[in-house]
Short mmCIF file of C-alpha atoms and ligand atoms in Angstrom, two decimals:
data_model
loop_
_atom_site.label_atom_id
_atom_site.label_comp_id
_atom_site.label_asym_id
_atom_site.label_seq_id
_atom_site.Cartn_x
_atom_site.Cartn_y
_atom_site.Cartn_z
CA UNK A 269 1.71 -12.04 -6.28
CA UNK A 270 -1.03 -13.95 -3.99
CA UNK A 271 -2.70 -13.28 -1.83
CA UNK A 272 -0.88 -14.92 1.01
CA UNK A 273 2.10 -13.79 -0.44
CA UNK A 274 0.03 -9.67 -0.17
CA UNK A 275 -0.10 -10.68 3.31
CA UNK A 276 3.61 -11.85 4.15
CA UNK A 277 4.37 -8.04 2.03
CA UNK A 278 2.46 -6.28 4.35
CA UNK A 279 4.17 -7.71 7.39
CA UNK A 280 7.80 -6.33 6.18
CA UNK A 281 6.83 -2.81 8.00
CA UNK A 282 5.26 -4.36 11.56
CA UNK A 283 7.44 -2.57 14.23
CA UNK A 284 7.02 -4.70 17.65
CA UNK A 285 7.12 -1.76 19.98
CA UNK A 286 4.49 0.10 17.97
CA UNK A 287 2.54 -3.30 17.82
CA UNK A 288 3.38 -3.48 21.95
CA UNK A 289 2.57 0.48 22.50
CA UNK A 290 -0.89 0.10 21.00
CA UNK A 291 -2.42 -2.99 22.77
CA UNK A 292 -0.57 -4.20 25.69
CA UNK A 293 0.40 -0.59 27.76
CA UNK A 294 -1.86 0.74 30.30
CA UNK A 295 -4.74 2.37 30.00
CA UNK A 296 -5.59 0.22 27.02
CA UNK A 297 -3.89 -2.45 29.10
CA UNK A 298 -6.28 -1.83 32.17
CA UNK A 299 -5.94 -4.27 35.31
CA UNK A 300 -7.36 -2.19 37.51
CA UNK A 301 -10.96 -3.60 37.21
CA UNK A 302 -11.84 -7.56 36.55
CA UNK A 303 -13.99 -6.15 34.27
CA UNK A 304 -11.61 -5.31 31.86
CA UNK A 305 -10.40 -7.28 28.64
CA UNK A 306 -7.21 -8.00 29.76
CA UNK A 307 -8.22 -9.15 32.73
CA UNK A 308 -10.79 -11.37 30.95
CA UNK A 309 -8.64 -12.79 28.67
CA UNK A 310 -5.89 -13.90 31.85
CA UNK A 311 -9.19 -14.92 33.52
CA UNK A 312 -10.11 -17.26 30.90
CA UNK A 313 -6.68 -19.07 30.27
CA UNK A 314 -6.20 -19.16 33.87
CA UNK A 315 -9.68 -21.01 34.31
CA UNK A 316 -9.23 -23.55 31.62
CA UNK A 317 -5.70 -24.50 32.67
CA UNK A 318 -6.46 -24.43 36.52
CA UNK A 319 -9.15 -27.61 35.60
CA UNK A 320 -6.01 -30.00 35.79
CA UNK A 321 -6.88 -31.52 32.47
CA UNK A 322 -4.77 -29.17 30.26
CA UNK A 323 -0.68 -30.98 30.53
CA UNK A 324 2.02 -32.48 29.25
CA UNK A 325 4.87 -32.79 27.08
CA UNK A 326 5.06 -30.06 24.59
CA UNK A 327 3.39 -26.95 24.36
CA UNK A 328 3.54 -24.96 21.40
CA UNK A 329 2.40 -20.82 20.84
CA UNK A 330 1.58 -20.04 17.23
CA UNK A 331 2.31 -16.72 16.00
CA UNK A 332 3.38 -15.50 19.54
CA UNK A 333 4.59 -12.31 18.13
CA UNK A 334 6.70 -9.91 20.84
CA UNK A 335 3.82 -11.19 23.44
CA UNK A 336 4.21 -13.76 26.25
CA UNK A 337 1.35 -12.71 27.88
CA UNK A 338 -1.05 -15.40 26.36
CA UNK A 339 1.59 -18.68 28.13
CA UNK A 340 1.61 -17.39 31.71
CA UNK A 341 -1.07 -20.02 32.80
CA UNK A 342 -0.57 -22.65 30.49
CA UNK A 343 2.93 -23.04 30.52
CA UNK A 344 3.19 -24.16 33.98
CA UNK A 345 1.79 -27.61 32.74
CA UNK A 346 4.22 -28.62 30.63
CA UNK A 347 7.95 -29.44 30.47
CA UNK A 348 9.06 -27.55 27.57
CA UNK A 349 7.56 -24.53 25.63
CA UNK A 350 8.25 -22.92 22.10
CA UNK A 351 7.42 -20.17 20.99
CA UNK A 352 6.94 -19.14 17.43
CA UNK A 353 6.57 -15.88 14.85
CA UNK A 354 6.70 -15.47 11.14
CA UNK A 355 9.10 -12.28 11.53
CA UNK A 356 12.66 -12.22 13.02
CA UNK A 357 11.92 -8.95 14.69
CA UNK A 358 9.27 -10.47 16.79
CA UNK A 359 11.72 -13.53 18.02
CA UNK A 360 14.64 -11.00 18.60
CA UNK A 361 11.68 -9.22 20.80
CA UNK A 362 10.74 -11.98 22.65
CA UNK A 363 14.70 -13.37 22.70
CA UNK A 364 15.61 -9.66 24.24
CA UNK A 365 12.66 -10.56 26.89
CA UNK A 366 13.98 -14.28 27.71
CA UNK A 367 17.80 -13.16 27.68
CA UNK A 368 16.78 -10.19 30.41
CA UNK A 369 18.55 -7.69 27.71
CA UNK A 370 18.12 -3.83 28.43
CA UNK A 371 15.36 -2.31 26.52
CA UNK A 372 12.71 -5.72 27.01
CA UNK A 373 9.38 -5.08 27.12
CA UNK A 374 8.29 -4.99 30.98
CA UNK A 375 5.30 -8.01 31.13
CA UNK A 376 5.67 -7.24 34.94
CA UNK A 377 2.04 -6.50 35.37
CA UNK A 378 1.23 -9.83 33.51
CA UNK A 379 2.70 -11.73 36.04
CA UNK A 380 1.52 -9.94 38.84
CA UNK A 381 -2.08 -10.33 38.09
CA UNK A 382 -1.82 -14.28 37.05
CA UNK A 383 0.09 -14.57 40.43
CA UNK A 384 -2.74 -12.84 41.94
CA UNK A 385 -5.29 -15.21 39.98
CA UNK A 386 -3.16 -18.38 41.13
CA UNK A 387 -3.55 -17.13 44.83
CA UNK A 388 -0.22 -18.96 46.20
CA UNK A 389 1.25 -15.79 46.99
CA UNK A 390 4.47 -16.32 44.95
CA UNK A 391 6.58 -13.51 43.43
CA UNK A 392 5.55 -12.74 40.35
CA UNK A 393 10.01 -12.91 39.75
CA UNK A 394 9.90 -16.32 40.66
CA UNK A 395 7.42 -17.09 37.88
CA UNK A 396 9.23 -14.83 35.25
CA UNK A 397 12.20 -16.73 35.91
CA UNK A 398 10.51 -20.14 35.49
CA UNK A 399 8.59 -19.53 32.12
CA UNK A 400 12.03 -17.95 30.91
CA UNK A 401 13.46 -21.02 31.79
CA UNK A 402 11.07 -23.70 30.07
CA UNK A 403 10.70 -21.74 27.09
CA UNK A 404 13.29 -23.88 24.96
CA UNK A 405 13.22 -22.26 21.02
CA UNK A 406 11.67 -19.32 19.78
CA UNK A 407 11.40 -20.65 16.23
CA UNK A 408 9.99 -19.82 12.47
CA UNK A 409 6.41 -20.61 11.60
CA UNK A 410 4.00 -20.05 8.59
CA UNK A 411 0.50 -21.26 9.35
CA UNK A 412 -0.20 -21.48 5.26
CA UNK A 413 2.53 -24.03 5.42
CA UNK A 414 1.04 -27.55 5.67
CA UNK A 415 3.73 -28.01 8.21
CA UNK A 416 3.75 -24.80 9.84
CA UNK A 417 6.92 -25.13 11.95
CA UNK A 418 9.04 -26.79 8.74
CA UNK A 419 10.44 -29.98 10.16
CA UNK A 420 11.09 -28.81 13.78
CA UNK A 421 8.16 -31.25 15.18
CA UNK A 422 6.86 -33.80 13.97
CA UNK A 423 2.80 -33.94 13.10
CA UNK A 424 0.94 -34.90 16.32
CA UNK A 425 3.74 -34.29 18.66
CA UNK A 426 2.23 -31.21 20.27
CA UNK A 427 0.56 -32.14 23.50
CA UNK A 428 -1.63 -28.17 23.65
CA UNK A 429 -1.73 -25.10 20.98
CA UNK A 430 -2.16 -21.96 22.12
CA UNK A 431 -2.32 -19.14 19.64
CA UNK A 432 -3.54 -15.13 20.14
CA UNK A 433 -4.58 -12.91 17.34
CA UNK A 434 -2.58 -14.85 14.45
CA UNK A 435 -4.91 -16.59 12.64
CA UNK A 436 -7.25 -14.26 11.15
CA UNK A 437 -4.38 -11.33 11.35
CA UNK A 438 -2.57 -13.09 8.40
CA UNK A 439 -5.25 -14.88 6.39
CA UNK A 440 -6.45 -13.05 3.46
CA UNK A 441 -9.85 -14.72 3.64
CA UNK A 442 -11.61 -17.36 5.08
CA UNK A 443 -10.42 -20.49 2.99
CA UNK A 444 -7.37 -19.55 3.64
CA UNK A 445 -7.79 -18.89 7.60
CA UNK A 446 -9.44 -22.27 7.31
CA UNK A 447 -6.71 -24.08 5.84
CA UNK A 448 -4.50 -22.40 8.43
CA UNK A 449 -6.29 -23.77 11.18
CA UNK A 450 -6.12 -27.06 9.54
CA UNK A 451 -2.43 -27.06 9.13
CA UNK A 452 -1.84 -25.82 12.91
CA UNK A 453 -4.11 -28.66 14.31
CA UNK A 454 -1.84 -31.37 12.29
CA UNK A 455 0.68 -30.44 14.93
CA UNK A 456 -1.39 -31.68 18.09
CA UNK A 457 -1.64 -34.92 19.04
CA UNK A 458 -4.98 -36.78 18.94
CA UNK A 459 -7.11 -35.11 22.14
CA UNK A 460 -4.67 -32.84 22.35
CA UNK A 461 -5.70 -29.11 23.33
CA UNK A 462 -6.37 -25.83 21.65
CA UNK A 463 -6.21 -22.25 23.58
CA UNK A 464 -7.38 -20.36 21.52
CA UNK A 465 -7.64 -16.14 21.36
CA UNK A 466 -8.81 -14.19 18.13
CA UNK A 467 -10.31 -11.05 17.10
CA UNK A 468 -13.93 -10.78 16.01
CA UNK A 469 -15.13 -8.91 13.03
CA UNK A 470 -12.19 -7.14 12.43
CA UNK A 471 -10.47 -5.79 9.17
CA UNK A 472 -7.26 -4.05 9.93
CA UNK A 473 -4.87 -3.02 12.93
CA UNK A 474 -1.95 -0.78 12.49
CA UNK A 475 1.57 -1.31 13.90
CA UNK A 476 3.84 1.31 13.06
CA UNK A 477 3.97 2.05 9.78
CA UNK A 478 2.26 -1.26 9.47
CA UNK A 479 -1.59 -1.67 8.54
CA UNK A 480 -2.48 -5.16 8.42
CA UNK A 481 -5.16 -6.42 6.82
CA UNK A 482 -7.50 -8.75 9.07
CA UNK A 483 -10.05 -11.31 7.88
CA UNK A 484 -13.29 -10.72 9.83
CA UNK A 485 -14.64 -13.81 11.55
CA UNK A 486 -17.45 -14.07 13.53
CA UNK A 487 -18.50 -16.66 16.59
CA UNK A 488 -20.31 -18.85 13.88
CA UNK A 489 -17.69 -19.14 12.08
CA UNK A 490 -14.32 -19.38 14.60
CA UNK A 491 -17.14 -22.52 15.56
CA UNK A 492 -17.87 -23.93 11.94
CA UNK A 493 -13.71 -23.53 11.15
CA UNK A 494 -13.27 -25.97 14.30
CA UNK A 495 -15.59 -28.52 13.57
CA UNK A 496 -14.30 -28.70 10.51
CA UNK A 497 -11.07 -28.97 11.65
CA UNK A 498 -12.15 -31.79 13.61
CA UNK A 499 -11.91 -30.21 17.12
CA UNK A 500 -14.08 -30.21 19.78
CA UNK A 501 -15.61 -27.09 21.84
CA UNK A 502 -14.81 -27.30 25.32
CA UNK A 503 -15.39 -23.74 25.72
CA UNK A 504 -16.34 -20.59 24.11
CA UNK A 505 -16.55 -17.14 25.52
CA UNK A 506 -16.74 -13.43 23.89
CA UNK A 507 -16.08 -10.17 25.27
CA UNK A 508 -17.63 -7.08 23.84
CA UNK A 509 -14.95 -4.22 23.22
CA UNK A 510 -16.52 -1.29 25.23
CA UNK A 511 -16.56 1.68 23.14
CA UNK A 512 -13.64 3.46 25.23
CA UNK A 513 -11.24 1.25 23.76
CA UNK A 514 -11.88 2.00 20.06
CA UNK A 515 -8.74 4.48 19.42
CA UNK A 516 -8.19 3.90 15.99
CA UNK A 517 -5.43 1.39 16.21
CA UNK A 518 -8.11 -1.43 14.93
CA UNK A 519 -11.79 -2.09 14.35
CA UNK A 520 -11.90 -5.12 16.65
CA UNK A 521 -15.13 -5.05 18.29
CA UNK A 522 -14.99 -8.37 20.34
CA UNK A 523 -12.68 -10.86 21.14
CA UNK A 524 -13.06 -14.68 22.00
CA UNK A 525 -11.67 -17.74 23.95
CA UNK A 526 -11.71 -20.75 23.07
CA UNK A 527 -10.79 -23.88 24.62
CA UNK A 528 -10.93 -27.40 22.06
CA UNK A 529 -9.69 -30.55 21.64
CA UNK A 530 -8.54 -32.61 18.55
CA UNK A 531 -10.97 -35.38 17.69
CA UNK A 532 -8.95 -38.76 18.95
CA UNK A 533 -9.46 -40.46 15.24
CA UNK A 534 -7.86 -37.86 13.49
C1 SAM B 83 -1.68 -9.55 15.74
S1 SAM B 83 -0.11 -10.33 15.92
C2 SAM B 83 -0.41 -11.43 17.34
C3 SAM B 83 0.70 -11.37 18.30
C4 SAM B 83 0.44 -12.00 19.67
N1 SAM B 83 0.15 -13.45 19.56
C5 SAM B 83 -0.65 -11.30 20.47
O1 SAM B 83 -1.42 -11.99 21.13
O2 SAM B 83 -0.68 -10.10 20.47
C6 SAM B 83 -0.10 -11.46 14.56
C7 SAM B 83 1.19 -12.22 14.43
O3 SAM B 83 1.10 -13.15 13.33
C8 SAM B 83 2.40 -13.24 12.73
N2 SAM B 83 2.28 -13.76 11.36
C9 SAM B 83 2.22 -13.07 10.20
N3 SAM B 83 2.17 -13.92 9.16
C10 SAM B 83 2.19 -15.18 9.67
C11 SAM B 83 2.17 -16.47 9.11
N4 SAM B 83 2.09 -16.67 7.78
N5 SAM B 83 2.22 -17.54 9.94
C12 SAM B 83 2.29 -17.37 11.29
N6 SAM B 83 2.30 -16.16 11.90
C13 SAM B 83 2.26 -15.08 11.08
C14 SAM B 83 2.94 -11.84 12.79
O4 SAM B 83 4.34 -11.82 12.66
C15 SAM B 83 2.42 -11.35 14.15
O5 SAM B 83 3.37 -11.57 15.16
O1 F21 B 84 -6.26 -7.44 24.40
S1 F21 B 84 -7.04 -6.81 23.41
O2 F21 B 84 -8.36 -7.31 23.24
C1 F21 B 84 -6.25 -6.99 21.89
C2 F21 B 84 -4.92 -7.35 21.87
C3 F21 B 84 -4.30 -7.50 20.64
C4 F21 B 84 -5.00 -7.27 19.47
C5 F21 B 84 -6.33 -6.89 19.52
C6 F21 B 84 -6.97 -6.76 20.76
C7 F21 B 84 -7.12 -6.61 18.30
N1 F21 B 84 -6.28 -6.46 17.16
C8 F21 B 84 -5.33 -7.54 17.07
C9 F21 B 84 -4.65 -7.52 15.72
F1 F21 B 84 -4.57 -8.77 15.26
C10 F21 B 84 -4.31 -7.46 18.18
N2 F21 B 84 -7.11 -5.29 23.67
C11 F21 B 84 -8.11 -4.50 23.00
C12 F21 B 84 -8.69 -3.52 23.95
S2 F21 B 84 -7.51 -2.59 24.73
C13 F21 B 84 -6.32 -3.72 25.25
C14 F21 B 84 -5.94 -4.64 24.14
#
């Protein structure tokens, strides 16, 4: 057996709601300061996408999981979004969520806060309803595929990536994570744009019965992976895990944001 194919083993045992329990319910989920790295991340995609420069077409999550969270700025820029997870369990999660079905994970907080951060005053049910709406497939992908999505789009179609916690959470080391990142920026159209959320210096997380290995990447080298890749930096932030969220469900001890674009020649 590979090692990627170690990886996709390990994946047969991640439960969603464990996955869902352990990182995005309060108090580990904490909006009640600004401080806190929910809030930061939100902050961040919020930010980038509220610059005006971030639109289009298509807009594409990779390795969404049972999360939504990580669309509910970006996704207002675009006409249609997909959505996309290696395991069936997580698109029957997030299919439960778009369909309304009993027993869907409540991202009601989500909204509220991004409404909050938008500052138009809106119901945060008006914007559930509208990303519900323009997400149009929740689809297959495998980022150690050199076309991750199999023939559903075509290479450089994809007008903005946005991706949370996949990457390194499925590469077995770092030339494959590279080569991952590689075959997910084929999608994007020259200039195209990259929001980017990962994990640094981490080596497991536990969902369920689950324990997932995790390559451990650093800022240096989430950075070198992208110029290679041929992207630009437009921006770059970490946050520093304070030590009162370390409760044994990982060993993450920061987490970054990243905004790039694909070079235009490539
Ligand atoms: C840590 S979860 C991230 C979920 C979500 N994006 C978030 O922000 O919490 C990692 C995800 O990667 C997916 N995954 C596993 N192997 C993959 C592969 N080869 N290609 C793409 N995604 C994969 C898993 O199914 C899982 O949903
Ligand atoms: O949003 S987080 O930064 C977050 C959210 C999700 C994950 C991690 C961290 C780290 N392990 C990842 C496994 F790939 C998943 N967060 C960690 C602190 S408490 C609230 C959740």
């Amino acid at each position: 057996m590979s090692s990627i194919q170690a990886v996709a083993e390990s994946y047969r045992l991640f439960n969603p709601r464990a996955y869902l329990q352990n990182n995005y319910v309060p108090p580990r989920a904490d909006f009640t300061s600004d401080d806190s790295i929910m809030c930061w991340k939100l902050r961040r995609l919020h930010e980038a996408c509220a610059k005006g420069e971030i639109k289009g077409r298509i807009l594409v999550d990779i390795g969404s999981g049972p999360t939504i969270y990580q669309l509910l700025s970006a996704f207002e820029h675009f006409q249609e979004t997909i959505m996309t997870d290696y395991l069936e369990v997580n698109r029957q999660e997030l299919k439960m969520w778009l369909n309304n079905q009993p027993g869907a994970f409540d991202w009601s907080p989500y909204f509220e806060h991004v409404c909050k951060l938008e500052g138009k005053g809106e119901p945060w049910k008006d914007k559930q309803k509208r990303l519900q709406t323009r997400v149009s497939r929740v689809i297959p992908v495998d980022i150690h595929k050199s076309s991750p999505l199999g023939g559903e789009l075509a290479p450089g179609s994809v007008d903005c990536l946005v991706s949370s916690f996949c990457l390194e959470a499925c590469s077995p080391n770092l030339e494959a994570f590279q080569k991952a990142l590689e075959n997910v920026v084929t999608l994007l159209k020259p200039q195209g744009h990259f929001l980017w959320i990962g994990a640094l210096e981490e080596s497991y997380y536990l969902a369920g019965e689950a324990r997932l290995s995790v390559v451990p990447v650093t800022e240096d080298i989430v950075k070198k992976a992208l110029c290679t890749a041929k992207c630009v930096v437009r921006e770059f932030s970490t946050y520093v895990i304070p030590p009162s969220m370390k409760v044994g469900v990982d060993d993450v001890t920061g987490i970054f944001f990243v905004w790039a674009q694909k070079n235009a020649s490539k």
